[in-house]
Amino acid sequence: MINNRDDRRSQFKKGIDADESRRRRTETTISLRKSKKDEGIAKRRARVVAPTTMVANDASSFAPVVHGESKREQVYTTQDIPSLMQQLYEIQQSGVMDGDKLKKIAQGFRKIMSVENNPPVHEVLNSGALPFLIQMLSLVDKPLVQFEAAWAITNIASTDQTAVIVDAGAIPPLVQLLTSANADVREQAAWCLGNVAGDSTALRD
């Protein structure tokens, strides 16, 4: 009887050890996936030039590209936020959706948040830019504007402020962009939605 009891205890302990081993492997796998995701997000955020196809679609809207970099690449910082917001208000008041101006504004916000470490997302959100960026997603006749706006929103979604873009109503227009005729717009929308889905189960559902 004693031997049988010891055998059962040994088998029970082995089962616990096996469960613990599986749990640790699962945690390690999740950790590795998260690290790869964070690395990919950082690389994506750090990109500063639009894809080649977008340049080809509207060559007049972009400076000539040499070795993947624009000759006239403008640098934006948080100090530019008030000016960008002022331009948005002026466009809103005029009622004229100037595609070139909107593209540059969205691009400005995107570049401000494109730094790899500590992107100033809070500053952009506090400025009130997000509702404007979300509205730009619906400008179906301006794919360059949609692309830059989606990219800027993606930079927000890749931080701890993912829930903010969900609450602001960005998901429906982003889903709609998955059917865009422009491949770059579709890709950027998919990337943003992927960040949202990967942030938490609640947001994914």
JSON list of C-alpha atoms in Angstrom, two decimals:
[
{"chain": "A", "resi": 1, "resn": "MET", "atom": "CA", "xyz": [0.00, 0.00, 0.00]},
{"chain": "A", "resi": 2, "resn": "ILE", "atom": "CA", "xyz": [2.77, 2.37, 0.91]},
{"chain": "A", "resi": 3, "resn": "ASN", "atom": "CA", "xyz": [4.57, 1.74, -2.35]},
{"chain": "A", "resi": 4, "resn": "ASN", "atom": "CA", "xyz": [1.38, 2.30, -4.36]},
{"chain": "A", "resi": 5, "resn": "ARG", "atom": "CA", "xyz": [0.75, 5.54, -2.48]},
{"chain": "A", "resi": 6, "resn": "ASP", "atom": "CA", "xyz": [4.29, 6.72, -3.16]},
{"chain": "A", "resi": 7, "resn": "ASP", "atom": "CA", "xyz": [3.91, 5.86, -6.86]},
{"chain": "A", "resi": 8, "resn": "ARG", "atom": "CA", "xyz": [0.72, 7.90, -7.06]},
{"chain": "A", "resi": 9, "resn": "ARG", "atom": "CA", "xyz": [2.39, 10.83, -5.35]},
{"chain": "A", "resi": 10, "resn": "SER", "atom": "CA", "xyz": [5.32, 10.58, -7.75]},
{"chain": "A", "resi": 11, "resn": "GLN", "atom": "CA", "xyz": [3.02, 10.52, -10.76]},
{"chain": "A", "resi": 12, "resn": "PHE", "atom": "CA", "xyz": [1.02, 13.47, -9.36]},
{"chain": "A", "resi": 13, "resn": "LYS", "atom": "CA", "xyz": [4.20, 15.47, -8.86]},
{"chain": "A", "resi": 14, "resn": "LYS", "atom": "CA", "xyz": [5.30, 14.68, -12.42]},
{"chain": "A", "resi": 15, "resn": "GLY", "atom": "CA", "xyz": [1.95, 15.98, -13.67]},
{"chain": "A", "resi": 16, "resn": "ILE", "atom": "CA", "xyz": [2.42, 19.22, -11.74]},
{"chain": "A", "resi": 17, "resn": "ASP", "atom": "CA", "xyz": [5.96, 19.59, -13.06]},
{"chain": "A", "resi": 18, "resn": "ALA", "atom": "CA", "xyz": [4.73, 19.03, -16.63]},
{"chain": "A", "resi": 19, "resn": "ASP", "atom": "CA", "xyz": [1.97, 21.62, -16.20]},
{"chain": "A", "resi": 20, "resn": "GLU", "atom": "CA", "xyz": [4.45, 24.10, -14.76]},
{"chain": "A", "resi": 21, "resn": "SER", "atom": "CA", "xyz": [6.83, 23.47, -17.65]},
{"chain": "A", "resi": 22, "resn": "ARG", "atom": "CA", "xyz": [4.06, 24.07, -20.20]},
{"chain": "A", "resi": 23, "resn": "ARG", "atom": "CA", "xyz": [3.05, 27.28, -18.41]},
{"chain": "A", "resi": 24, "resn": "ARG", "atom": "CA", "xyz": [6.61, 28.59, -18.47]},
{"chain": "A", "resi": 25, "resn": "ARG", "atom": "CA", "xyz": [6.97, 27.75, -22.17]},
{"chain": "A", "resi": 26, "resn": "THR", "atom": "CA", "xyz": [3.72, 29.58, -22.90]},
{"chain": "A", "resi": 27, "resn": "GLU", "atom": "CA", "xyz": [4.84, 32.66, -20.96]},
{"chain": "A", "resi": 28, "resn": "THR", "atom": "CA", "xyz": [8.19, 32.64, -22.76]},
{"chain": "A", "resi": 29, "resn": "THR", "atom": "CA", "xyz": [6.47, 32.38, -26.15]},
{"chain": "A", "resi": 30, "resn": "ILE", "atom": "CA", "xyz": [4.12, 35.27, -25.32]},
{"chain": "A", "resi": 31, "resn": "SER", "atom": "CA", "xyz": [7.05, 37.37, -24.13]},
{"chain": "A", "resi": 32, "resn": "LEU", "atom": "CA", "xyz": [9.01, 36.71, -27.32]},
{"chain": "A", "resi": 33, "resn": "ARG", "atom": "CA", "xyz": [5.99, 37.56, -29.48]},
{"chain": "A", "resi": 34, "resn": "LYS", "atom": "CA", "xyz": [5.47, 40.82, -27.58]},
{"chain": "A", "resi": 35, "resn": "SER", "atom": "CA", "xyz": [9.13, 41.73, -28.00]},
{"chain": "A", "resi": 36, "resn": "LYS", "atom": "CA", "xyz": [8.93, 41.09, -31.75]},
{"chain": "A", "resi": 37, "resn": "LYS", "atom": "CA", "xyz": [5.74, 43.13, -31.97]},
{"chain": "A", "resi": 38, "resn": "ASP", "atom": "CA", "xyz": [7.29, 46.05, -30.06]},
{"chain": "A", "resi": 39, "resn": "GLU", "atom": "CA", "xyz": [10.38, 45.91, -32.25]},
{"chain": "A", "resi": 40, "resn": "GLY", "atom": "CA", "xyz": [8.25, 45.95, -35.40]},
{"chain": "A", "resi": 41, "resn": "ILE", "atom": "CA", "xyz": [6.19, 48.86, -34.11]},
{"chain": "A", "resi": 42, "resn": "ALA", "atom": "CA", "xyz": [9.31, 50.87, -33.33]},
{"chain": "A", "resi": 43, "resn": "LYS", "atom": "CA", "xyz": [10.69, 50.26, -36.80]},
{"chain": "A", "resi": 44, "resn": "ARG", "atom": "CA", "xyz": [7.36, 51.12, -38.41]},
{"chain": "A", "resi": 45, "resn": "ARG", "atom": "CA", "xyz": [7.04, 54.32, -36.40]},
{"chain": "A", "resi": 46, "resn": "ALA", "atom": "CA", "xyz": [10.58, 55.38, -37.29]},
{"chain": "A", "resi": 47, "resn": "ARG", "atom": "CA", "xyz": [9.89, 55.27, -41.03]},
{"chain": "A", "resi": 48, "resn": "VAL", "atom": "CA", "xyz": [9.91, 58.79, -42.44]},
{"chain": "A", "resi": 49, "resn": "VAL", "atom": "CA", "xyz": [9.26, 58.36, -46.17]},
{"chain": "A", "resi": 50, "resn": "ALA", "atom": "CA", "xyz": [6.05, 57.19, -47.79]},
{"chain": "A", "resi": 51, "resn": "PRO", "atom": "CA", "xyz": [6.16, 53.95, -49.81]},
{"chain": "A", "resi": 52, "resn": "THR", "atom": "CA", "xyz": [7.35, 54.06, -53.41]},
{"chain": "A", "resi": 53, "resn": "THR", "atom": "CA", "xyz": [3.88, 53.32, -54.76]},
{"chain": "A", "resi": 54, "resn": "MET", "atom": "CA", "xyz": [2.47, 56.38, -53.06]},
{"chain": "A", "resi": 55, "resn": "VAL", "atom": "CA", "xyz": [5.18, 58.53, -54.61]},
{"chain": "A", "resi": 56, "resn": "ALA", "atom": "CA", "xyz": [4.39, 57.08, -58.02]},
{"chain": "A", "resi": 57, "resn": "ASN", "atom": "CA", "xyz": [0.66, 57.71, -57.58]},
{"chain": "A", "resi": 58, "resn": "ASP", "atom": "CA", "xyz": [1.15, 61.42, -57.03]},
{"chain": "A", "resi": 59, "resn": "ALA", "atom": "CA", "xyz": [4.69, 62.41, -57.90]},
{"chain": "A", "resi": 60, "resn": "SER", "atom": "CA", "xyz": [3.92, 66.12, -57.65]},
{"chain": "A", "resi": 61, "resn": "SER", "atom": "CA", "xyz": [3.06, 65.76, -53.98]},
{"chain": "A", "resi": 62, "resn": "PHE", "atom": "CA", "xyz": [6.42, 64.41, -52.91]},
{"chain": "A", "resi": 63, "resn": "ALA", "atom": "CA", "xyz": [9.97, 65.59, -53.31]},
{"chain": "A", "resi": 64, "resn": "PRO", "atom": "CA", "xyz": [12.31, 63.42, -55.44]},
{"chain": "A", "resi": 65, "resn": "VAL", "atom": "CA", "xyz": [13.45, 60.34, -53.57]},
{"chain": "A", "resi": 66, "resn": "VAL", "atom": "CA", "xyz": [17.12, 59.38, -53.53]},
{"chain": "A", "resi": 67, "resn": "HIS", "atom": "CA", "xyz": [18.22, 56.17, -51.80]},
{"chain": "A", "resi": 68, "resn": "GLY", "atom": "CA", "xyz": [14.92, 56.09, -49.91]},
{"chain": "A", "resi": 69, "resn": "GLU", "atom": "CA", "xyz": [15.11, 59.63, -48.56]},
{"chain": "A", "resi": 70, "resn": "SER", "atom": "CA", "xyz": [13.45, 62.84, -49.65]},
{"chain": "A", "resi": 71, "resn": "LYS", "atom": "CA", "xyz": [15.63, 65.77, -50.65]},
{"chain": "A", "resi": 72, "resn": "ARG", "atom": "CA", "xyz": [13.21, 68.14, -48.91]},
{"chain": "A", "resi": 73, "resn": "GLU", "atom": "CA", "xyz": [12.34, 66.18, -45.83]},
{"chain": "A", "resi": 74, "resn": "GLN", "atom": "CA", "xyz": [10.84, 68.57, -43.27]},
{"chain": "A", "resi": 75, "resn": "VAL", "atom": "CA", "xyz": [11.45, 67.98, -39.60]},
{"chain": "A", "resi": 76, "resn": "TYR", "atom": "CA", "xyz": [8.53, 68.45, -37.22]},
{"chain": "A", "resi": 77, "resn": "THR", "atom": "CA", "xyz": [8.59, 68.74, -33.42]},
{"chain": "A", "resi": 78, "resn": "THR", "atom": "CA", "xyz": [6.03, 69.39, -30.71]},
{"chain": "A", "resi": 79, "resn": "GLN", "atom": "CA", "xyz": [6.65, 73.10, -31.22]},
{"chain": "A", "resi": 80, "resn": "ASP", "atom": "CA", "xyz": [4.87, 72.77, -34.57]},
{"chain": "A", "resi": 81, "resn": "ILE", "atom": "CA", "xyz": [1.65, 71.44, -33.03]},
{"chain": "A", "resi": 82, "resn": "PRO", "atom": "CA", "xyz": [-0.02, 74.86, -32.51]},
{"chain": "A", "resi": 83, "resn": "SER", "atom": "CA", "xyz": [0.71, 75.83, -36.12]},
{"chain": "A", "resi": 84, "resn": "LEU", "atom": "CA", "xyz": [-0.65, 72.54, -37.45]},
{"chain": "A", "resi": 85, "resn": "MET", "atom": "CA", "xyz": [-3.80, 72.90, -35.38]},
{"chain": "A", "resi": 86, "resn": "GLN", "atom": "CA", "xyz": [-4.28, 76.48, -36.56]},
{"chain": "A", "resi": 87, "resn": "GLN", "atom": "CA", "xyz": [-4.11, 75.27, -40.16]},
{"chain": "A", "resi": 88, "resn": "LEU", "atom": "CA", "xyz": [-6.73, 72.63, -39.40]},
{"chain": "A", "resi": 89, "resn": "TYR", "atom": "CA", "xyz": [-9.09, 75.20, -37.89]},
{"chain": "A", "resi": 90, "resn": "GLU", "atom": "CA", "xyz": [-8.63, 77.46, -40.91]},
{"chain": "A", "resi": 91, "resn": "ILE", "atom": "CA", "xyz": [-9.47, 74.61, -43.28]},
{"chain": "A", "resi": 92, "resn": "GLN", "atom": "CA", "xyz": [-12.48, 73.72, -41.16]},
{"chain": "A", "resi": 93, "resn": "GLN", "atom": "CA", "xyz": [-13.74, 77.30, -41.24]},
{"chain": "A", "resi": 94, "resn": "SER", "atom": "CA", "xyz": [-13.22, 77.64, -44.99]},
{"chain": "A", "resi": 95, "resn": "GLY", "atom": "CA", "xyz": [-15.05, 74.40, -45.73]},
{"chain": "A", "resi": 96, "resn": "VAL", "atom": "CA", "xyz": [-12.55, 73.64, -48.51]},
{"chain": "A", "resi": 97, "resn": "MET", "atom": "CA", "xyz": [-10.85, 70.28, -48.11]},
{"chain": "A", "resi": 98, "resn": "ASP", "atom": "CA", "xyz": [-7.45, 71.16, -49.59]},
{"chain": "A", "resi": 99, "resn": "GLY", "atom": "CA", "xyz": [-5.85, 67.76, -50.15]},
{"chain": "A", "resi": 100, "resn": "ASP", "atom": "CA", "xyz": [-2.27, 69.01, -50.29]},
{"chain": "A", "resi": 101, "resn": "LYS", "atom": "CA", "xyz": [-2.58, 71.03, -47.08]},
{"chain": "A", "resi": 102, "resn": "LEU", "atom": "CA", "xyz": [-4.34, 68.21, -45.26]},
{"chain": "A", "resi": 103, "resn": "LYS", "atom": "CA", "xyz": [-1.70, 65.73, -46.34]},
{"chain": "A", "resi": 104, "resn": "LYS", "atom": "CA", "xyz": [1.09, 67.96, -45.02]},
{"chain": "A", "resi": 105, "resn": "ILE", "atom": "CA", "xyz": [-0.73, 68.51, -41.73]},
{"chain": "A", "resi": 106, "resn": "ALA", "atom": "CA", "xyz": [-1.34, 64.78, -41.20]},
{"chain": "A", "resi": 107, "resn": "GLN", "atom": "CA", "xyz": [2.25, 64.12, -42.21]},
{"chain": "A", "resi": 108, "resn": "GLY", "atom": "CA", "xyz": [3.40, 66.68, -39.65]},
{"chain": "A", "resi": 109, "resn": "PHE", "atom": "CA", "xyz": [1.57, 64.97, -36.81]},
{"chain": "A", "resi": 110, "resn": "ARG", "atom": "CA", "xyz": [2.79, 61.59, -38.01]},
{"chain": "A", "resi": 111, "resn": "LYS", "atom": "CA", "xyz": [6.42, 62.74, -38.01]},
{"chain": "A", "resi": 112, "resn": "ILE", "atom": "CA", "xyz": [6.08, 64.33, -34.58]},
{"chain": "A", "resi": 113, "resn": "MET", "atom": "CA", "xyz": [5.11, 60.89, -33.23]},
{"chain": "A", "resi": 114, "resn": "SER", "atom": "CA", "xyz": [7.65, 58.99, -35.31]},
{"chain": "A", "resi": 115, "resn": "VAL", "atom": "CA", "xyz": [10.46, 59.15, -32.76]},
{"chain": "A", "resi": 116, "resn": "GLU", "atom": "CA", "xyz": [11.45, 55.72, -31.50]},
{"chain": "A", "resi": 117, "resn": "ASN", "atom": "CA", "xyz": [11.68, 56.56, -27.80]},
{"chain": "A", "resi": 118, "resn": "ASN", "atom": "CA", "xyz": [8.92, 58.33, -25.86]},
{"chain": "A", "resi": 119, "resn": "PRO", "atom": "CA", "xyz": [6.89, 59.65, -28.81]},
{"chain": "A", "resi": 120, "resn": "PRO", "atom": "CA", "xyz": [4.93, 62.77, -27.73]},
{"chain": "A", "resi": 121, "resn": "VAL", "atom": "CA", "xyz": [1.54, 61.15, -28.20]},
{"chain": "A", "resi": 122, "resn": "HIS", "atom": "CA", "xyz": [-0.02, 62.87, -25.19]},
{"chain": "A", "resi": 123, "resn": "GLU", "atom": "CA", "xyz": [0.88, 66.28, -26.59]},
{"chain": "A", "resi": 124, "resn": "VAL", "atom": "CA", "xyz": [-0.78, 65.44, -29.90]},
{"chain": "A", "resi": 125, "resn": "LEU", "atom": "CA", "xyz": [-3.89, 64.05, -28.21]},
{"chain": "A", "resi": 126, "resn": "ASN", "atom": "CA", "xyz": [-4.16, 67.05, -25.89]},
{"chain": "A", "resi": 127, "resn": "SER", "atom": "CA", "xyz": [-4.02, 69.37, -28.91]},
{"chain": "A", "resi": 128, "resn": "GLY", "atom": "CA", "xyz": [-7.30, 67.95, -30.21]},
{"chain": "A", "resi": 129, "resn": "ALA", "atom": "CA", "xyz": [-5.80, 66.62, -33.44]},
{"chain": "A", "resi": 130, "resn": "LEU", "atom": "CA", "xyz": [-7.22, 63.09, -33.25]},
{"chain": "A", "resi": 131, "resn": "PRO", "atom": "CA", "xyz": [-10.82, 63.91, -34.35]},
{"chain": "A", "resi": 132, "resn": "PHE", "atom": "CA", "xyz": [-9.42, 65.73, -37.39]},
{"chain": "A", "resi": 133, "resn": "LEU", "atom": "CA", "xyz": [-7.17, 62.78, -38.26]},
{"chain": "A", "resi": 134, "resn": "ILE", "atom": "CA", "xyz": [-10.12, 60.41, -38.00]},
{"chain": "A", "resi": 135, "resn": "GLN", "atom": "CA", "xyz": [-12.18, 62.63, -40.30]},
{"chain": "A", "resi": 136, "resn": "MET", "atom": "CA", "xyz": [-9.37, 62.52, -42.86]},
{"chain": "A", "resi": 137, "resn": "LEU", "atom": "CA", "xyz": [-9.76, 58.74, -43.08]},
{"chain": "A", "resi": 138, "resn": "SER", "atom": "CA", "xyz": [-13.09, 59.26, -44.84]},
{"chain": "A", "resi": 139, "resn": "LEU", "atom": "CA", "xyz": [-11.73, 61.45, -47.66]},
{"chain": "A", "resi": 140, "resn": "VAL", "atom": "CA", "xyz": [-12.02, 58.71, -50.28]},
{"chain": "A", "resi": 141, "resn": "ASP", "atom": "CA", "xyz": [-10.90, 60.96, -53.12]},
{"chain": "A", "resi": 142, "resn": "LYS", "atom": "CA", "xyz": [-7.66, 61.83, -51.28]},
{"chain": "A", "resi": 143, "resn": "PRO", "atom": "CA", "xyz": [-5.71, 58.60, -50.68]},
{"chain": "A", "resi": 144, "resn": "LEU", "atom": "CA", "xyz": [-2.52, 60.44, -49.74]},
{"chain": "A", "resi": 145, "resn": "VAL", "atom": "CA", "xyz": [-4.38, 62.21, -46.95]},
{"chain": "A", "resi": 146, "resn": "GLN", "atom": "CA", "xyz": [-5.96, 58.93, -45.84]},
{"chain": "A", "resi": 147, "resn": "PHE", "atom": "CA", "xyz": [-2.56, 57.25, -45.81]},
{"chain": "A", "resi": 148, "resn": "GLU", "atom": "CA", "xyz": [-0.86, 59.92, -43.70]},
{"chain": "A", "resi": 149, "resn": "ALA", "atom": "CA", "xyz": [-3.81, 60.15, -41.30]},
{"chain": "A", "resi": 150, "resn": "ALA", "atom": "CA", "xyz": [-3.91, 56.35, -40.89]},
{"chain": "A", "resi": 151, "resn": "TRP", "atom": "CA", "xyz": [-0.17, 56.30, -40.26]},
{"chain": "A", "resi": 152, "resn": "ALA", "atom": "CA", "xyz": [-0.44, 59.04, -37.62]},
{"chain": "A", "resi": 153, "resn": "ILE", "atom": "CA", "xyz": [-3.25, 57.11, -35.91]},
{"chain": "A", "resi": 154, "resn": "THR", "atom": "CA", "xyz": [-1.15, 53.94, -36.11]},
{"chain": "A", "resi": 155, "resn": "ASN", "atom": "CA", "xyz": [1.59, 55.73, -34.18]},
{"chain": "A", "resi": 156, "resn": "ILE", "atom": "CA", "xyz": [-0.94, 56.47, -31.45]},
{"chain": "A", "resi": 157, "resn": "ALA", "atom": "CA", "xyz": [-2.22, 52.88, -31.50]},
{"chain": "A", "resi": 158, "resn": "SER", "atom": "CA", "xyz": [1.31, 51.55, -31.01]},
{"chain": "A", "resi": 159, "resn": "THR", "atom": "CA", "xyz": [1.55, 53.20, -27.57]},
{"chain": "A", "resi": 160, "resn": "ASP", "atom": "CA", "xyz": [-0.39, 52.75, -24.34]},
{"chain": "A", "resi": 161, "resn": "GLN", "atom": "CA", "xyz": [-3.07, 55.08, -25.75]},
{"chain": "A", "resi": 162, "resn": "THR", "atom": "CA", "xyz": [-4.60, 52.48, -28.06]},
{"chain": "A", "resi": 163, "resn": "ALA", "atom": "CA", "xyz": [-7.97, 52.63, -26.31]},
{"chain": "A", "resi": 164, "resn": "VAL", "atom": "CA", "xyz": [-8.19, 56.37, -27.02]},
{"chain": "A", "resi": 165, "resn": "ILE", "atom": "CA", "xyz": [-8.47, 55.89, -30.78]},
{"chain": "A", "resi": 166, "resn": "VAL", "atom": "CA", "xyz": [-11.11, 53.20, -30.24]},
{"chain": "A", "resi": 167, "resn": "ASP", "atom": "CA", "xyz": [-13.18, 55.49, -28.01]},
{"chain": "A", "resi": 168, "resn": "ALA", "atom": "CA", "xyz": [-12.77, 58.32, -30.53]},
{"chain": "A", "resi": 169, "resn": "GLY", "atom": "CA", "xyz": [-14.43, 56.22, -33.26]},
{"chain": "A", "resi": 170, "resn": "ALA", "atom": "CA", "xyz": [-11.43, 55.42, -35.46]},
{"chain": "A", "resi": 171, "resn": "ILE", "atom": "CA", "xyz": [-12.24, 51.75, -36.00]},
{"chain": "A", "resi": 172, "resn": "PRO", "atom": "CA", "xyz": [-15.17, 51.98, -38.50]},
{"chain": "A", "resi": 173, "resn": "PRO", "atom": "CA", "xyz": [-13.31, 54.26, -40.97]},
{"chain": "A", "resi": 174, "resn": "LEU", "atom": "CA", "xyz": [-10.16, 52.16, -40.59]},
{"chain": "A", "resi": 175, "resn": "VAL", "atom": "CA", "xyz": [-12.14, 49.01, -41.42]},
{"chain": "A", "resi": 176, "resn": "GLN", "atom": "CA", "xyz": [-13.60, 50.81, -44.43]},
{"chain": "A", "resi": 177, "resn": "LEU", "atom": "CA", "xyz": [-10.07, 51.60, -45.65]},
{"chain": "A", "resi": 178, "resn": "LEU", "atom": "CA", "xyz": [-9.40, 47.87, -45.98]},
{"chain": "A", "resi": 179, "resn": "THR", "atom": "CA", "xyz": [-11.40, 48.07, -49.22]},
{"chain": "A", "resi": 180, "resn": "SER", "atom": "CA", "xyz": [-9.52, 51.12, -50.53]},
{"chain": "A", "resi": 181, "resn": "ALA", "atom": "CA", "xyz": [-8.36, 51.01, -54.14]},
{"chain": "A", "resi": 182, "resn": "ASN", "atom": "CA", "xyz": [-4.91, 52.08, -52.93]},
{"chain": "A", "resi": 183, "resn": "ALA", "atom": "CA", "xyz": [-2.72, 49.24, -51.67]},
{"chain": "A", "resi": 184, "resn": "ASP", "atom": "CA", "xyz": [-0.69, 51.44, -49.32]},
{"chain": "A", "resi": 185, "resn": "VAL", "atom": "CA", "xyz": [-3.82, 52.78, -47.68]},
{"chain": "A", "resi": 186, "resn": "ARG", "atom": "CA", "xyz": [-5.12, 49.23, -47.19]},
{"chain": "A", "resi": 187, "resn": "GLU", "atom": "CA", "xyz": [-1.82, 48.12, -45.69]},
{"chain": "A", "resi": 188, "resn": "GLN", "atom": "CA", "xyz": [-1.63, 51.04, -43.28]},
{"chain": "A", "resi": 189, "resn": "ALA", "atom": "CA", "xyz": [-5.22, 50.52, -42.13]},
{"chain": "A", "resi": 190, "resn": "ALA", "atom": "CA", "xyz": [-4.54, 46.82, -41.58]},
{"chain": "A", "resi": 191, "resn": "TRP", "atom": "CA", "xyz": [-1.39, 47.63, -39.60]},
{"chain": "A", "resi": 192, "resn": "CYS", "atom": "CA", "xyz": [-3.31, 50.03, -37.36]},
{"chain": "A", "resi": 193, "resn": "LEU", "atom": "CA", "xyz": [-6.15, 47.57, -36.76]},
{"chain": "A", "resi": 194, "resn": "GLY", "atom": "CA", "xyz": [-3.57, 44.90, -36.00]},
{"chain": "A", "resi": 195, "resn": "ASN", "atom": "CA", "xyz": [-2.08, 47.11, -33.28]},
{"chain": "A", "resi": 196, "resn": "VAL", "atom": "CA", "xyz": [-5.52, 47.60, -31.79]},
{"chain": "A", "resi": 197, "resn": "ALA", "atom": "CA", "xyz": [-6.35, 43.88, -31.87]},
{"chain": "A", "resi": 198, "resn": "GLY", "atom": "CA", "xyz": [-2.96, 42.99, -30.41]},
{"chain": "A", "resi": 199, "resn": "ASP", "atom": "CA", "xyz": [-3.26, 45.45, -27.54]},
{"chain": "A", "resi": 200, "resn": "SER", "atom": "CA", "xyz": [-5.83, 43.49, -25.53]},
{"chain": "A", "resi": 201, "resn": "THR", "atom": "CA", "xyz": [-8.62, 40.97, -25.84]},
{"chain": "A", "resi": 202, "resn": "ALA", "atom": "CA", "xyz": [-11.20, 43.60, -24.91]},
{"chain": "A", "resi": 203, "resn": "LEU", "atom": "CA", "xyz": [-10.16, 45.92, -27.73]},
{"chain": "A", "resi": 204, "resn": "ARG", "atom": "CA", "xyz": [-9.90, 43.05, -30.21]},
{"chain": "A", "resi": 205, "resn": "ASP", "atom": "CA", "xyz": [-13.46, 41.98, -29.52]}
]
